[in-house]
Coordinates of N, CA and C in Angstrom, one line a residue:
K1 N 59.4 52.5 26.6 CA 59.8 53.4 27.7 C 58.6 54.1 28.3
N2 N 57.6 54.4 27.5 CA 56.4 55.2 28.1 C 55.1 54.4 28.1
S3 N 55.2 53.1 27.7 CA 54.0 52.3 27.7 C 54.1 51.1 28.7
A4 N 52.9 50.7 29.2 CA 52.9 49.6 30.2 C 51.6 48.8 29.9
I5 N 51.7 47.5 29.9 CA 50.6 46.6 29.7 C 50.5 45.6 30.8
F6 N 49.4 45.4 31.4 CA 49.1 44.3 32.3 C 48.2 43.3 31.6
F7 N 48.7 42.1 31.3 CA 48.0 41.1 30.5 C 47.7 39.9 31.4
D8 N 46.4 39.6 31.5 CA 45.9 38.5 32.4 C 46.0 37.1 31.6
V9 N 47.1 36.4 31.9 CA 47.3 35.1 31.3 C 47.3 34.0 32.4
G10 N 46.7 34.3 33.5 CA 46.6 33.3 34.6 C 45.4 32.5 34.5
E11 N 45.5 31.2 35.0 CA 44.3 30.4 35.1 C 43.6 30.6 36.4
P12 N 42.4 30.3 36.5 CA 41.6 30.6 37.8 C 42.1 29.8 38.9
P13 N 42.0 30.3 40.2 CA 42.5 29.5 41.3 C 41.5 28.4 41.7
K14 N 41.9 27.6 42.6 CA 41.0 26.5 43.1 C 39.8 27.2 43.7
K15 N 38.7 26.4 43.8 CA 37.4 26.9 44.3 C 37.5 27.6 45.6
S16 N 38.3 27.0 46.5 CA 38.4 27.5 47.9 C 39.1 28.8 48.0
F17 N 39.7 29.2 46.9 CA 40.4 30.5 46.9 C 39.9 31.5 45.8
S18 N 38.6 31.2 45.4 CA 38.1 32.0 44.2 C 37.0 32.9 44.5
K19 N 36.8 33.3 45.8 CA 35.7 34.1 46.1 C 35.8 35.5 45.6
S20 N 37.0 36.0 45.2 CA 37.2 37.3 44.7 C 37.7 37.3 43.2
Y21 N 37.6 36.1 42.6 CA 38.1 35.9 41.3 C 37.3 36.7 40.2
Q22 N 37.9 37.4 39.3 CA 37.2 38.1 38.3 C 37.5 37.4 37.0
S23 N 36.4 37.1 36.3 CA 36.5 36.2 35.1 C 36.9 36.9 33.8
G24 N 38.2 37.2 33.7 CA 38.6 38.0 32.5 C 39.9 37.5 31.9
P25 N 39.9 36.2 31.5 CA 41.1 35.7 30.8 C 41.4 36.5 29.6
L26 N 42.7 36.8 29.4 CA 43.3 37.5 28.3 C 42.8 39.0 28.3
S27 N 42.3 39.5 29.4 CA 42.0 40.9 29.5 C 43.3 41.6 29.7
F28 N 43.3 42.9 29.4 CA 44.5 43.7 29.6 C 44.2 45.1 30.1
E29 N 45.2 45.8 30.7 CA 45.1 47.2 31.0 C 46.3 47.9 30.4
Y30 N 46.1 49.1 29.9 CA 47.1 49.8 29.2 C 47.4 51.2 29.7
Y31 N 48.6 51.5 30.0 CA 49.0 52.8 30.4 C 49.9 53.5 29.4
L32 N 49.8 54.8 29.2 CA 50.6 55.5 28.3 C 51.1 56.8 29.0
D33 N 52.4 57.0 29.1 CA 52.9 58.2 29.8 C 52.4 58.3 31.2
G34 N 52.2 57.1 31.9 CA 51.8 57.1 33.3 C 50.3 57.3 33.5
E35 N 49.5 57.4 32.4 CA 48.1 57.6 32.5 C 47.4 56.3 32.0
K36 N 46.4 55.9 32.8 CA 45.7 54.7 32.4 C 44.7 54.9 31.3
I37 N 44.7 54.1 30.2 CA 43.9 54.3 29.1 C 42.8 53.2 29.0
I38 N 43.2 51.9 28.9 CA 42.3 50.8 28.8 C 42.3 50.2 30.2
T39 N 41.1 49.8 30.7 CA 41.0 49.3 32.1 C 40.0 48.2 32.2
N40 N 40.1 47.4 33.2 CA 39.0 46.6 33.6 C 38.1 47.5 34.5
C41 N 36.9 47.0 34.9 CA 35.9 47.8 35.6 C 36.0 47.9 37.1
G42 N 37.2 47.5 37.6 CA 37.4 47.7 39.1 C 36.7 46.5 39.8
F43 N 36.6 46.7 41.1 CA 36.1 45.6 42.0 C 35.1 46.3 43.0
G44 N 33.8 45.8 43.0 CA 32.8 46.5 43.8 C 32.6 46.0 45.1
S45 N 33.5 45.3 45.8 CA 33.3 44.7 47.1 C 33.0 45.8 48.2
N46 N 33.5 47.0 48.0 CA 33.2 48.0 49.0 C 31.9 48.8 48.7
I47 N 31.2 48.4 47.7 CA 30.0 49.2 47.3 C 28.7 48.4 47.6
S48 N 28.6 47.2 47.1 CA 27.5 46.3 47.4 C 27.8 44.9 46.9
S49 N 27.0 43.9 47.3 CA 27.2 42.6 46.8 C 26.9 42.5 45.4
K50 N 25.9 43.2 44.9 CA 25.5 43.3 43.5 C 26.7 43.9 42.7
A51 N 27.2 44.9 43.1 CA 28.4 45.6 42.4 C 29.6 44.7 42.4
E52 N 29.8 43.9 43.4 CA 30.9 43.0 43.4 C 30.7 41.9 42.4
L53 N 29.4 41.3 42.3 CA 29.1 40.3 41.3 C 29.3 40.9 39.9
L54 N 28.8 42.1 39.6 CA 28.9 42.7 38.3 C 30.4 42.8 37.9
S55 N 31.2 43.2 38.9 CA 32.6 43.4 38.6 C 33.4 42.1 38.3
R56 N 32.8 41.0 38.6 CA 33.4 39.7 38.4 C 33.1 39.1 37.0
L57 N 32.1 39.7 36.3 CA 31.7 39.1 35.0 C 32.7 39.4 34.0
T58 N 32.8 38.5 33.0 CA 33.7 38.7 31.9 C 33.4 40.0 31.1
S59 N 32.2 40.4 31.0 CA 31.9 41.7 30.3 C 32.4 42.9 30.9
A60 N 32.8 42.8 32.2 CA 33.4 43.9 32.9 C 34.9 44.0 32.8
Q61 N 35.4 43.1 32.0 CA 36.9 43.1 31.7 C 37.1 43.5 30.3
S62 N 38.3 44.0 30.0 CA 38.6 44.3 28.6 C 39.1 43.1 27.8
T63 N 38.2 42.3 27.4 CA 38.5 41.0 26.7 C 37.2 40.6 25.9
L64 N 37.2 39.4 25.5 CA 36.2 38.9 24.6 C 35.1 38.2 25.4
T65 N 33.8 38.4 25.0 CA 32.7 37.6 25.6 C 32.0 37.0 24.4
L66 N 31.5 35.7 24.6 CA 30.6 35.1 23.6 C 29.2 35.0 24.1
D67 N 28.2 35.4 23.4 CA 26.8 35.4 23.8 C 26.7 36.1 25.2
N68 N 27.5 37.1 25.5 CA 27.4 37.8 26.8 C 27.5 36.8 28.0
T69 N 28.2 35.8 27.8 CA 28.4 34.8 28.9 C 29.7 34.9 29.5
S70 N 29.8 34.8 30.8 CA 31.1 34.8 31.5 C 31.8 33.5 31.3
V71 N 33.2 33.6 31.2 CA 34.0 32.4 30.9 C 33.8 31.4 32.1
T72 N 33.9 31.9 33.3 CA 33.7 31.1 34.5 C 32.3 31.3 35.1
K73 N 31.7 30.3 35.5 CA 30.4 30.4 36.2 C 30.6 30.5 37.7
F74 N 29.7 31.2 38.4 CA 29.8 31.4 39.8 C 28.8 30.5 40.6
E75 N 29.3 30.0 41.7 CA 28.5 29.0 42.5 C 27.3 29.7 43.0
R76 N 26.1 29.1 42.9 CA 24.8 29.7 43.4 C 24.4 28.9 44.7
N77 N 25.0 27.8 45.0 CA 24.7 27.0 46.1 C 25.0 27.7 47.4
K78 N 23.9 28.0 48.2 CA 24.1 28.9 49.4 C 25.1 28.2 50.4
L79 N 25.0 26.9 50.6 CA 25.9 26.2 51.5 C 27.3 26.3 51.1
I80 N 27.6 26.1 49.8 CA 29.0 26.2 49.3 C 29.5 27.6 49.5
N81 N 28.6 28.6 49.2 CA 29.0 30.0 49.3 C 29.3 30.4 50.7
R82 N 28.5 29.7 51.7 CA 28.8 30.0 53.1 C 30.1 29.5 53.5
I83 N 30.6 28.4 52.9 CA 31.9 27.9 53.3 C 33.0 28.5 52.5
F84 N 32.9 28.7 51.2 CA 33.9 29.2 50.3 C 33.8 30.6 49.9
G85 N 32.6 31.3 50.2 CA 32.3 32.6 49.6 C 31.7 32.3 48.2
N86 N 31.5 33.4 47.5 CA 30.9 33.3 46.1 C 32.0 32.7 45.2
S87 N 32.2 31.4 45.2 CA 33.3 30.8 44.5 C 32.9 30.4 43.0
I88 N 33.9 30.0 42.3 CA 33.6 29.7 40.9 C 33.2 28.2 40.8
K89 N 32.6 27.8 39.7 CA 32.1 26.4 39.5 C 33.0 25.7 38.4
N90 N 33.6 26.4 37.5 CA 34.4 25.7 36.4 C 35.7 26.4 36.2
T91 N 36.6 25.8 35.5 CA 37.9 26.3 35.2 C 38.2 26.3 33.8
F92 N 39.4 26.7 33.4 CA 39.9 26.7 32.0 C 41.4 26.6 32.0
K93 N 41.9 26.4 30.8 CA 43.4 26.3 30.6 C 43.9 27.5 29.7
I94 N 45.1 28.0 30.1 CA 45.8 28.9 29.2 C 46.8 28.2 28.4
D95 N 46.8 28.4 27.1 CA 47.8 27.8 26.2 C 48.5 28.8 25.3
N96 N 49.5 28.3 24.6 CA 50.2 29.0 23.5 C 50.8 30.3 24.1
L97 N 51.3 30.2 25.3 CA 52.1 31.3 25.9 C 53.4 31.6 25.1
D98 N 53.6 32.8 24.7 CA 54.8 33.1 23.9 C 55.1 34.5 24.0
L99 N 56.4 34.8 24.2 CA 56.9 36.2 24.3 C 58.1 36.4 23.4
V100 N 58.0 37.4 22.6 CA 59.0 37.8 21.6 C 59.4 39.2 21.9
E101 N 60.7 39.5 22.0 CA 61.2 40.9 22.1 C 62.5 41.1 21.3
N102 N 62.5 42.1 20.6 CA 63.7 42.6 19.8 C 63.7 44.1 19.8
K103 N 64.6 44.6 19.0 CA 64.7 46.1 19.0 C 63.5 46.8 18.4
D104 N 62.7 46.1 17.7 CA 61.5 46.8 17.1 C 60.2 46.7 17.9
Q105 N 60.1 45.5 18.6 CA 58.8 45.3 19.3 C 59.0 44.4 20.5
I106 N 57.9 44.4 21.3 CA 57.7 43.3 22.3 C 56.3 42.8 22.1
K107 N 56.2 41.5 22.0 CA 55.0 40.8 21.7 C 54.7 39.7 22.6
F108 N 53.4 39.6 23.0 CA 53.0 38.5 23.9 C 51.8 37.8 23.3
T109 N 51.7 36.5 23.3 CA 50.6 35.8 22.8 C 50.1 34.7 23.8
A110 N 48.8 34.5 23.9 CA 48.2 33.5 24.7 C 46.8 33.2 24.2
S111 N 46.3 32.0 24.6 CA 44.9 31.6 24.3 C 44.3 30.9 25.5
H112 N 43.0 30.8 25.5 CA 42.3 30.1 26.6 C 41.1 29.3 26.0
N113 N 40.8 28.2 26.7 CA 39.7 27.3 26.2 C 38.4 27.4 27.0
G114 N 38.2 28.5 27.7 CA 37.0 28.7 28.5 C 35.7 28.6 27.8
Y115 N 35.7 28.9 26.5 CA 34.4 28.8 25.8 C 34.3 27.6 24.9
E116 N 35.3 26.7 25.0 CA 35.3 25.5 24.1 C 34.2 24.5 24.4
K117 N 33.9 24.2 25.7 CA 32.9 23.2 26.0 C 31.5 23.7 25.6
K118 N 31.2 24.9 25.9 CA 29.8 25.4 25.6 C 29.6 25.9 24.1
F119 N 30.7 26.5 23.6 CA 30.5 27.2 22.3 C 31.5 26.6 21.2
G120 N 32.3 25.6 21.6 CA 33.3 25.1 20.7 C 34.3 26.1 20.1
S121 N 34.7 27.0 21.0 CA 35.5 28.1 20.5 C 36.7 28.4 21.4
I122 N 37.8 28.8 20.8 CA 39.0 29.2 21.5 C 39.3 30.7 21.3
H123 N 39.7 31.4 22.3 CA 40.1 32.8 22.1 C 41.6 32.9 22.2
K124 N 42.2 33.5 21.1 CA 43.6 33.7 21.1 C 43.9 35.2 21.0
R125 N 44.8 35.7 21.8 CA 45.1 37.2 21.7 C 46.6 37.4 21.6
E126 N 46.9 38.4 20.8 CA 48.3 38.8 20.7 C 48.4 40.3 20.9
L127 N 49.2 40.7 21.8 CA 49.4 42.2 22.1 C 50.9 42.5 21.8
S128 N 51.1 43.6 21.1 CA 52.5 44.0 20.8 C 52.6 45.5 20.9
I129 N 53.8 45.9 21.4 CA 54.1 47.3 21.4 C 55.2 47.6 20.3
D130 N 54.9 48.5 19.4 CA 55.8 48.9 18.3 C 56.7 49.9 19.0
K131 N 58.0 49.5 19.2 CA 58.9 50.4 19.9 C 59.3 51.6 19.1
L132 N 59.3 51.5 17.8 CA 59.7 52.6 16.9 C 58.7 53.7 16.9
N133 N 57.4 53.3 16.8 CA 56.3 54.3 16.7 C 55.4 54.4 17.9
G134 N 55.7 53.6 18.9 CA 54.9 53.7 20.2 C 53.5 53.3 20.1
K135 N 53.1 52.5 19.1 CA 51.8 52.0 18.9 C 51.6 50.7 19.7
L136 N 50.3 50.5 20.2 CA 49.9 49.2 20.7 C 49.1 48.5 19.7
I137 N 49.5 47.3 19.3 CA 48.8 46.6 18.2 C 48.2 45.3 18.8
G138 N 47.0 45.1 18.5 CA 46.3 43.9 19.0 C 45.7 43.0 17.9
W139 N 45.6 41.7 18.2 CA 45.2 40.7 17.2 C 44.4 39.7 18.0
D140 N 43.1 39.6 17.8 CA 42.2 38.7 18.5 C 41.6 37.7 17.5
E141 N 41.7 36.4 17.8 CA 41.2 35.4 17.0 C 40.2 34.5 17.7
I142 N 39.0 34.3 17.2 CA 38.0 33.4 17.7 C 38.1 32.1 16.8
I143 N 38.6 31.0 17.4 CA 38.8 29.8 16.6 C 37.7 28.8 16.9
K144 N 36.9 28.5 15.8 CA 35.8 27.6 16.0 C 36.3 26.2 15.8
R145 N 36.2 25.4 16.9 CA 36.6 24.0 16.9 C 35.6 23.1 16.4
K146 N 34.3 23.5 16.4 CA 33.2 22.7 15.8 C 32.1 23.6 15.3
D147 N 31.4 23.2 14.4 CA 30.3 23.9 13.8 C 29.1 24.0 14.8
G148 N 28.3 25.0 14.7 CA 27.2 25.1 15.6 C 26.3 26.2 15.3
R149 N 25.5 26.7 16.3 CA 24.6 27.8 16.1 C 25.3 29.1 16.0
P150 N 24.7 30.1 15.4 CA 25.4 31.4 15.4 C 25.7 31.9 16.8
L151 N 26.9 32.6 16.9 CA 27.4 33.1 18.1 C 27.5 34.6 18.0
N152 N 27.1 35.3 19.0 CA 27.4 36.8 19.1 C 28.7 36.9 19.9
Y153 N 29.6 37.7 19.3 CA 30.9 38.0 20.0 C 30.9 39.5 20.3
S154 N 31.5 39.9 21.4 CA 31.8 41.3 21.8 C 33.2 41.4 22.4
L155 N 33.9 42.2 21.7 CA 35.3 42.5 22.2 C 35.3 43.9 22.8
R156 N 35.5 44.0 24.1 CA 35.3 45.2 24.9 C 36.6 45.8 25.3
F157 N 36.7 47.2 25.2 CA 37.9 47.9 25.6 C 37.3 49.1 26.5
H158 N 37.3 48.9 27.8 CA 36.8 49.9 28.8 C 37.8 51.0 28.9
L159 N 37.4 52.2 28.8 CA 38.2 53.4 29.0 C 38.2 53.8 30.4
Y160 N 39.3 54.3 30.9 CA 39.4 54.8 32.3 C 38.5 56.0 32.5
P161 N 37.8 56.1 33.6 CA 36.9 57.2 33.9 C 37.7 58.6 33.7
G162 N 37.0 59.5 33.0 CA 37.5 60.8 32.8 C 38.0 61.0 31.3
L163 N 38.2 59.9 30.6 CA 38.6 59.9 29.2 C 37.3 60.0 28.4
T164 N 37.4 60.8 27.3 CA 36.2 61.0 26.4 C 36.6 60.3 25.1
A165 N 35.5 59.8 24.4 CA 35.7 59.2 23.1 C 34.7 59.6 22.1
V166 N 35.1 59.9 20.9 CA 34.2 60.3 19.8 C 34.5 59.4 18.6
K167 N 33.4 58.8 18.1 CA 33.6 58.0 16.9 C 33.9 58.9 15.7
T168 N 34.8 58.4 14.8 CA 35.1 59.2 13.6 C 34.1 58.9 12.5
M169 N 34.2 59.7 11.4 CA 33.3 59.6 10.3 C 33.4 58.2 9.6
G170 N 34.6 57.6 9.6 CA 34.7 56.3 8.9 C 34.0 55.2 9.6
G171 N 33.8 55.3 10.9 CA 33.1 54.2 11.6 C 33.9 53.1 12.2
N172 N 35.2 53.1 11.8 CA 36.1 52.1 12.3 C 37.2 52.6 13.2
S173 N 37.1 53.8 13.7 CA 38.0 54.4 14.6 C 37.4 55.3 15.6
V174 N 38.1 55.6 16.7 CA 37.6 56.4 17.8 C 38.7 57.3 18.2
L175 N 38.4 58.6 18.4 CA 39.3 59.6 19.0 C 39.2 59.6 20.5
I176 N 40.2 59.2 21.2 CA 40.2 59.2 22.7 C 41.0 60.4 23.2
Q177 N 40.2 61.3 23.9 CA 40.8 62.5 24.4 C 41.3 62.3 25.8
I178 N 42.6 62.5 26.0 CA 43.2 62.3 27.3 C 43.3 63.7 28.0
S179 N 43.7 64.7 27.3 CA 43.8 66.1 27.9 C 43.6 67.0 26.7
K180 N 43.6 68.3 26.9 CA 43.4 69.3 25.9 C 44.2 69.1 24.7
N181 N 45.5 68.8 24.9 CA 46.4 68.7 23.8 C 47.0 67.3 23.6
K182 N 46.3 66.3 24.1 CA 46.8 65.0 24.0 C 45.6 64.0 23.7
S183 N 45.8 63.2 22.6 CA 44.7 62.3 22.2 C 45.3 61.1 21.5
L184 N 44.5 60.0 21.5 CA 44.9 58.8 20.8 C 43.8 58.4 19.8
I185 N 44.2 57.6 18.8 CA 43.3 57.1 17.8 C 43.3 55.6 18.0
F186 N 42.1 55.1 18.3 CA 41.8 53.6 18.4 C 41.2 53.2 17.1
T187 N 41.8 52.2 16.4 CA 41.3 51.8 15.0 C 41.1 50.3 15.0
I188 N 40.0 49.9 14.4 CA 39.7 48.5 14.1 C 40.0 48.4 12.6
I189 N 40.9 47.5 12.3 CA 41.3 47.3 10.9 C 40.2 46.7 10.0
N190 N 39.5 45.8 10.6 CA 38.5 45.0 9.8 C 37.2 44.9 10.5
G191 N 36.6 46.0 10.8 CA 35.3 45.9 11.5 C 34.8 47.3 11.8
S192 N 33.7 47.4 12.6 CA 33.1 48.7 13.0 C 33.1 48.7 14.5
I193 N 33.0 49.9 15.0 CA 33.1 50.2 16.4 C 31.7 50.8 17.0
L194 N 31.4 50.3 18.2 CA 30.3 51.0 18.9 C 30.9 51.6 20.2
L195 N 30.3 52.7 20.6 CA 30.7 53.4 21.8 C 29.5 53.1 22.8
E196 N 29.8 52.5 23.9 CA 28.7 52.1 24.9 C 29.0 52.8 26.2
K197 N 28.0 53.0 27.0 CA 28.1 53.5 28.3 C 28.5 52.3 29.2
S198 N 29.4 52.5 30.2 CA 29.9 51.5 31.1 C 30.0 52.1 32.5
I199 N 30.4 51.3 33.4 CA 30.7 51.8 34.8 C 32.0 51.3 35.3
F200 N 32.6 52.1 36.2 CA 33.9 51.7 36.8 C 33.6 51.6 38.3
L201 N 33.9 50.5 38.9 CA 33.6 50.3 40.3 C 34.9 50.5 41.2
G202 N 35.0 51.6 41.7 CA 36.2 51.9 42.5 C 36.0 53.2 43.3
R203 N 37.0 53.4 44.2 CA 37.0 54.6 45.0 C 35.7 54.6 45.9
N204 N 35.2 53.4 46.2 CA 34.0 53.2 47.0 C 32.7 53.8 46.4
K205 N 32.8 53.9 45.0 CA 31.6 54.4 44.4 C 31.6 54.0 42.9
I206 N 30.4 54.2 42.3 CA 30.2 53.8 40.9 C 30.5 55.0 40.0
L207 N 31.4 54.9 39.1 CA 31.8 56.0 38.2 C 31.3 55.7 36.8
D208 N 30.9 56.7 36.0 CA 30.6 56.5 34.6 C 31.9 56.4 33.8
N209 N 31.9 55.6 32.8 CA 33.0 55.6 31.8 C 32.4 55.1 30.4
T210 N 33.3 55.0 29.5 CA 32.9 54.6 28.1 C 33.6 53.3 27.7
C211 N 32.9 52.5 27.0 CA 33.4 51.3 26.5 C 33.5 51.2 25.0
V212 N 34.6 51.0 24.4 CA 34.7 50.8 22.9 C 34.5 49.3 22.7
T213 N 33.5 49.0 21.9 CA 33.0 47.6 21.7 C 33.0 47.3 20.2
V214 N 33.6 46.1 19.9 CA 33.5 45.5 18.5 C 32.7 44.3 18.6
S215 N 31.6 44.2 17.9 CA 30.7 43.0 18.0 C 30.3 42.5 16.7
G216 N 29.8 41.3 16.6 CA 29.3 40.7 15.4 C 28.9 39.3 15.6
N217 N 28.6 38.6 14.6 CA 28.1 37.2 14.7 C 29.0 36.3 13.8
L218 N 29.2 35.1 14.3 CA 29.9 34.1 13.5 C 29.2 32.7 13.7
V219 N 29.3 31.9 12.6 CA 28.6 30.6 12.6 C 29.7 29.5 12.6
N220 N 30.2 29.2 11.4 CA 31.1 28.1 11.3 C 32.5 28.5 10.8
K221 N 32.9 29.7 11.0 CA 34.2 30.1 10.5 C 34.9 30.9 11.6
N222 N 36.2 30.9 11.5 CA 37.0 31.7 12.5 C 36.9 33.2 12.2
Q223 N 37.1 34.0 13.3 CA 37.0 35.4 13.1 C 38.3 36.0 13.7
I224 N 38.9 36.9 12.9 CA 40.2 37.6 13.3 C 39.9 39.1 13.3
I225 N 40.2 39.8 14.4 CA 40.0 41.2 14.6 C 41.3 41.9 14.9
H226 N 41.7 42.8 14.0 CA 43.0 43.5 14.1 C 42.6 44.9 14.6
W227 N 43.4 45.4 15.6 CA 43.2 46.8 16.1 C 44.5 47.4 16.5
E228 N 44.5 48.7 16.7 CA 45.7 49.4 17.2 C 45.3 50.7 17.9
I229 N 46.2 51.1 18.7 CA 46.0 52.4 19.5 C 47.3 53.2 19.2
K230 N 47.2 54.4 18.7 CA 48.4 55.2 18.5 C 48.1 56.6 18.8
K231 N 49.2 57.4 19.0 CA 49.0 58.8 19.3 C 48.5 59.6 18.1
N232 N 47.6 60.5 18.4 CA 47.0 61.4 17.3 C 47.9 62.5 17.1
N233 N 48.8 62.4 16.1 CA 49.8 63.5 15.8 C 49.1 64.7 15.0

């Protein structure tokens, strides 16, 4: 009743319609009690061409990046850009779409193969709202389809401008302050958290915000990251 999630499970458009495409498959935005908590970094088209390009990168979305590489590449050919705008060069597929809803929860699952060709990896994400306790529960899996060199992964959760975050003593959770008497706890079940500076491109200007980041390295095994966001009672 008081939670809303926008989950990007769409495939990229054709090249001729991709000049404003933002490369954030399986990214999400989260609202609680009408207030935005988790966000993507906006769109910088009204600020500058550089800001627009930055806002299209996968790292600017609340999703997974491997080796800080965007899932889709952007066309650098000036002639093509003159015709189609700053279009994309490659595409990917969304698979394993599934929706489950009952009296206890609503759960959505999807995966994409955008990192398979270069890194031999699939990203699968599951988001669910615990209706009884009001928690947002997440499950991210990096599936290695083939062995290879070590990969750095970063799972980013950009906080909406104006929210403050403080890392707790345990190192695996963050206190997100919404207002004086209202806060949330973001917890990683099996990992550690970094708080990084980020930017939000909107309102015709660049705003400072905070990014909750989970990162690490994997070689030849799958990686599963469990996390949750709940009210701080």
